[in-house]
């Protein structure tokens, strides 16, 4: 009986990892964590060909190496594949949660943002509030005053981002509180899950926007080439 030949699957390289990666279709029941954003791995992804437990969402694989962000206008923030600190972790300056995977970082200011937080929308809607909430990059209070989330009724640190309705003086944390009308009374574990889901949703939206921009760029390039060809 002839033995089966091993399947040669194409591999790709990513600067975050020493080994080649191959395409991998992640299922919800796999319970795998992305090595980049540290959120649940679902959908199209990549895994290490050497089986060293390294996985990346496709959207984390495709993240831009540097972005200009409104929250930090003085300097661009650069994608780091691990925290640039001796203790190998960082505190996100957007949501206040810790991370040990990818981060957008300003080395001058020691400013860090989760890759999921970097792409959250500038406005969100809540079913229980009649106005859209606008993203602010610091709490809407004068110095020294305490700001409390109107959903969970917990204090929001002074320099963290928040969603806010100026007309009603109504504000929330940037993740689960901003989107989940049933947040009040949730257990801490469920709150963390909602926050992670919010960051994942932001990343997926960013991927769609980047894909649309690439398509638009290709279409413009094709149109320009067509014009040049017609002139000739």
Protein backbone atom coordinates (compact mmCIF):
# COMPACT_ATOMS: atom_id res chain seq x y z
CA UNK A 1 0.00 0.00 0.00
CA UNK A 2 1.47 3.36 -1.03
CA UNK A 3 2.02 5.87 1.73
CA UNK A 4 0.40 9.27 1.44
CA UNK A 5 2.66 12.16 0.53
CA UNK A 6 2.73 14.99 3.05
CA UNK A 7 0.67 18.00 2.04
CA UNK A 8 2.84 21.02 1.28
CA UNK A 9 0.88 23.98 2.58
CA UNK A 10 2.03 27.49 1.63
CA UNK A 11 3.52 29.50 4.46
CA UNK A 12 4.09 33.18 5.13
CA UNK A 13 6.37 35.19 7.38
CA UNK A 14 5.43 37.80 9.94
CA UNK A 15 7.97 39.97 11.80
CA UNK A 16 6.34 39.15 15.14
CA UNK A 17 7.43 35.50 15.03
CA UNK A 18 10.58 33.52 14.19
CA UNK A 19 8.85 30.65 12.38
CA UNK A 20 6.73 30.59 9.20
CA UNK A 21 2.94 30.75 9.60
CA UNK A 22 0.24 28.99 7.62
CA UNK A 23 -3.42 29.75 7.04
CA UNK A 24 -5.69 28.38 9.74
CA UNK A 25 -9.48 28.42 10.08
CA UNK A 26 -10.30 28.97 13.74
CA UNK A 27 -13.58 27.74 15.22
CA UNK A 28 -15.29 29.13 18.33
CA UNK A 29 -15.01 25.80 20.12
CA UNK A 30 -11.20 25.79 19.69
CA UNK A 31 -10.86 28.32 22.54
CA UNK A 32 -7.60 29.72 21.14
CA UNK A 33 -6.24 33.16 22.02
CA UNK A 34 -4.64 35.37 19.39
CA UNK A 35 -0.98 36.06 20.21
CA UNK A 36 -1.38 39.61 18.88
CA UNK A 37 -4.51 41.20 20.32
CA UNK A 38 -4.97 38.54 23.05
CA UNK A 39 -8.65 38.10 22.13
CA UNK A 40 -10.49 34.92 21.12
CA UNK A 41 -9.33 33.55 17.79
CA UNK A 42 -12.15 33.11 15.28
CA UNK A 43 -12.39 33.02 11.50
CA UNK A 44 -9.46 33.33 9.12
CA UNK A 45 -6.16 33.25 10.96
CA UNK A 46 -2.58 32.05 10.88
CA UNK A 47 -0.78 29.50 13.05
CA UNK A 48 2.87 28.57 13.49
CA UNK A 49 4.04 25.77 11.20
CA UNK A 50 6.21 24.45 14.05
CA UNK A 51 3.22 24.08 16.39
CA UNK A 52 4.67 26.41 19.01
CA UNK A 53 1.25 27.73 20.06
CA UNK A 54 1.50 31.01 18.13
CA UNK A 55 -1.67 32.24 16.42
CA UNK A 56 -2.70 35.48 14.74
CA UNK A 57 -5.99 36.80 13.43
CA UNK A 58 -5.64 37.77 9.79
CA UNK A 59 -6.57 41.30 10.78
CA UNK A 60 -3.76 41.34 13.39
CA UNK A 61 -1.42 39.98 10.72
CA UNK A 62 -2.35 42.94 8.48
CA UNK A 63 -2.20 45.76 11.06
CA UNK A 64 -0.42 48.93 9.84
CA UNK A 65 3.06 49.38 11.32
CA UNK A 66 2.41 53.00 12.27
CA UNK A 67 -0.66 55.20 12.60
CA UNK A 68 -1.47 58.79 13.43
CA UNK A 69 -4.11 58.84 16.13
CA UNK A 70 -6.26 61.72 17.37
CA UNK A 71 -5.66 60.66 20.96
CA UNK A 72 -1.95 61.39 20.60
CA UNK A 73 -1.53 64.18 18.04
CA UNK A 74 2.08 65.10 18.82
CA UNK A 75 3.63 61.84 17.63
CA UNK A 76 2.68 58.82 15.50
CA UNK A 77 2.23 55.57 17.40
CA UNK A 78 4.15 52.50 16.27
CA UNK A 79 3.07 48.85 16.32
CA UNK A 80 5.16 46.80 18.76
CA UNK A 81 4.82 43.03 18.72
CA UNK A 82 5.59 42.82 22.44
CA UNK A 83 5.56 45.45 25.18
CA UNK A 84 8.71 47.63 25.04
CA UNK A 85 9.23 47.41 28.79
CA UNK A 86 11.30 45.18 31.07
CA UNK A 87 8.21 43.81 32.83
CA UNK A 88 6.74 42.58 29.49
CA UNK A 89 3.34 44.14 30.00
CA UNK A 90 1.70 47.51 29.52
CA UNK A 91 -1.36 49.40 30.70
CA UNK A 92 -3.57 50.62 27.86
CA UNK A 93 -3.99 54.40 28.00
CA UNK A 94 -7.41 54.06 26.37
CA UNK A 95 -9.26 51.55 28.56
CA UNK A 96 -6.89 51.08 31.51
CA UNK A 97 -6.61 47.30 31.10
CA UNK A 98 -3.26 45.50 30.93
CA UNK A 99 -1.84 43.77 27.89
CA UNK A 100 1.17 41.64 27.01
CA UNK A 101 0.69 41.25 23.24
CA UNK A 102 0.72 43.77 20.40
CA UNK A 103 0.52 47.45 21.30
CA UNK A 104 0.57 50.78 19.53
CA UNK A 105 3.27 52.69 21.36
CA UNK A 106 4.84 56.14 21.50
CA UNK A 107 8.34 55.60 22.85
CA UNK A 108 8.78 59.32 23.55
CA UNK A 109 5.74 59.60 25.79
CA UNK A 110 5.47 55.98 27.01
CA UNK A 111 1.96 55.94 25.57
CA UNK A 112 0.32 52.57 24.81
CA UNK A 113 -2.98 51.55 23.23
CA UNK A 114 -4.39 48.07 22.64
CA UNK A 115 -4.58 47.36 18.91
CA UNK A 116 -8.32 46.83 19.42
CA UNK A 117 -8.76 50.14 21.25
CA UNK A 118 -6.89 52.03 18.53
CA UNK A 119 -9.75 51.49 16.09
CA UNK A 120 -12.88 51.95 18.19
CA UNK A 121 -15.53 54.16 16.50
CA UNK A 122 -15.78 57.88 17.20
CA UNK A 123 -19.50 57.60 17.95
CA UNK A 124 -21.71 54.80 19.28
CA UNK A 125 -25.44 54.41 19.91
CA UNK A 126 -27.14 52.96 22.96
CA UNK A 127 -30.74 51.81 22.76
CA UNK A 128 -31.48 53.36 26.15
CA UNK A 129 -30.07 56.81 25.29
CA UNK A 130 -31.59 59.11 22.68
CA UNK A 131 -28.34 60.73 21.50
CA UNK A 132 -25.16 59.24 20.02
CA UNK A 133 -22.20 59.07 22.41
CA UNK A 134 -18.99 60.72 21.21
CA UNK A 135 -15.52 59.36 21.93
CA UNK A 136 -13.42 61.61 24.16
CA UNK A 137 -9.75 60.97 24.88
CA UNK A 138 -10.01 62.14 28.49
CA UNK A 139 -12.83 62.45 30.98
CA UNK A 140 -15.12 65.50 30.50
CA UNK A 141 -14.36 67.00 33.92
CA UNK A 142 -12.28 69.79 35.28
CA UNK A 143 -9.05 68.79 37.00
CA UNK A 144 -9.58 67.24 40.40
CA UNK A 145 -13.22 66.26 39.89
CA UNK A 146 -14.35 62.61 39.96
CA UNK A 147 -16.01 61.21 36.85
CA UNK A 148 -18.40 58.26 37.26
CA UNK A 149 -19.66 55.99 34.47
CA UNK A 150 -23.44 56.37 34.18
CA UNK A 151 -23.88 52.66 33.40
CA UNK A 152 -21.80 50.76 35.95
CA UNK A 153 -21.52 53.70 38.39
CA UNK A 154 -17.80 53.09 38.83
CA UNK A 155 -15.17 55.83 38.72
CA UNK A 156 -13.34 56.37 35.42
CA UNK A 157 -9.67 57.32 35.77
CA UNK A 158 -8.80 60.84 34.72
CA UNK A 159 -6.77 60.08 31.59
CA UNK A 160 -8.85 57.22 30.16
CA UNK A 161 -11.05 57.48 27.08
CA UNK A 162 -14.80 57.69 27.47
CA UNK A 163 -17.98 57.89 25.41
CA UNK A 164 -19.98 61.01 26.28
CA UNK A 165 -23.18 62.88 25.48
CA UNK A 166 -22.58 66.55 26.24
CA UNK A 167 -26.26 67.50 25.98
CA UNK A 168 -27.28 65.09 28.75
CA UNK A 169 -23.97 64.99 30.64
CA UNK A 170 -24.07 61.22 30.19
CA UNK A 171 -20.92 59.14 29.83
CA UNK A 172 -19.64 55.57 29.89
CA UNK A 173 -16.50 53.46 29.78
CA UNK A 174 -15.25 52.92 26.23
CA UNK A 175 -16.04 49.20 25.92
CA UNK A 176 -18.83 47.06 27.40
CA UNK A 177 -20.57 49.93 29.21
CA UNK A 178 -20.81 51.95 26.01
CA UNK A 179 -22.64 49.23 24.09
CA UNK A 180 -24.40 46.93 26.55
CA UNK A 181 -27.70 48.14 27.99
CA UNK A 182 -27.81 45.12 30.32
CA UNK A 183 -24.36 45.74 31.76
CA UNK A 184 -25.59 46.72 35.21
CA UNK A 185 -25.38 43.77 37.59
CA UNK A 186 -23.09 41.63 35.43
CA UNK A 187 -20.40 39.54 37.05
CA UNK A 188 -16.81 40.76 36.61
CA UNK A 189 -15.93 37.83 34.31
CA UNK A 190 -18.82 38.68 31.98
CA UNK A 191 -17.81 42.35 31.97
CA UNK A 192 -14.29 41.45 30.87
CA UNK A 193 -15.76 39.23 28.14
CA UNK A 194 -17.92 42.11 26.90
CA UNK A 195 -14.91 44.42 26.84
CA UNK A 196 -12.91 41.89 24.82
CA UNK A 197 -15.80 41.44 22.39
CA UNK A 198 -15.98 45.19 21.93
CA UNK A 199 -12.26 45.39 21.07
CA UNK A 200 -12.64 42.48 18.67
CA UNK A 201 -15.56 44.19 16.92
CA UNK A 202 -13.45 47.34 16.54
CA UNK A 203 -10.62 45.35 14.97
CA UNK A 204 -13.00 43.67 12.52
CA UNK A 205 -14.42 47.03 11.50
CA UNK A 206 -10.91 48.38 11.01
CA UNK A 207 -10.08 45.44 8.77
CA UNK A 208 -13.12 46.17 6.59
CA UNK A 209 -12.13 49.85 6.35
CA UNK A 210 -8.53 49.00 5.43
CA UNK A 211 -9.73 46.55 2.78
CA UNK A 212 -12.04 49.22 1.35
CA UNK A 213 -9.19 51.74 1.24
CA UNK A 214 -6.93 49.23 -0.56
CA UNK A 215 -9.68 48.51 -3.08
CA UNK A 216 -10.25 52.23 -3.66
CA UNK A 217 -6.50 52.74 -4.13
CA UNK A 218 -6.32 49.91 -6.68
CA UNK A 219 -9.33 51.30 -8.56
CA UNK A 220 -7.79 54.79 -8.71
CA UNK A 221 -4.51 53.34 -9.94
CA UNK A 222 -6.31 51.33 -12.62
CA UNK A 223 -8.26 54.43 -13.70
CA UNK A 224 -5.07 56.50 -13.93
CA UNK A 225 -3.39 53.77 -16.00
CA UNK A 226 -6.41 53.72 -18.30
CA UNK A 227 -6.20 57.49 -18.79
CA UNK A 228 -2.47 57.29 -19.55
CA UNK A 229 -3.08 54.46 -22.03
CA UNK A 230 -5.87 56.39 -23.79
CA UNK A 231 -3.61 59.45 -24.13
CA UNK A 232 -0.97 57.34 -25.77
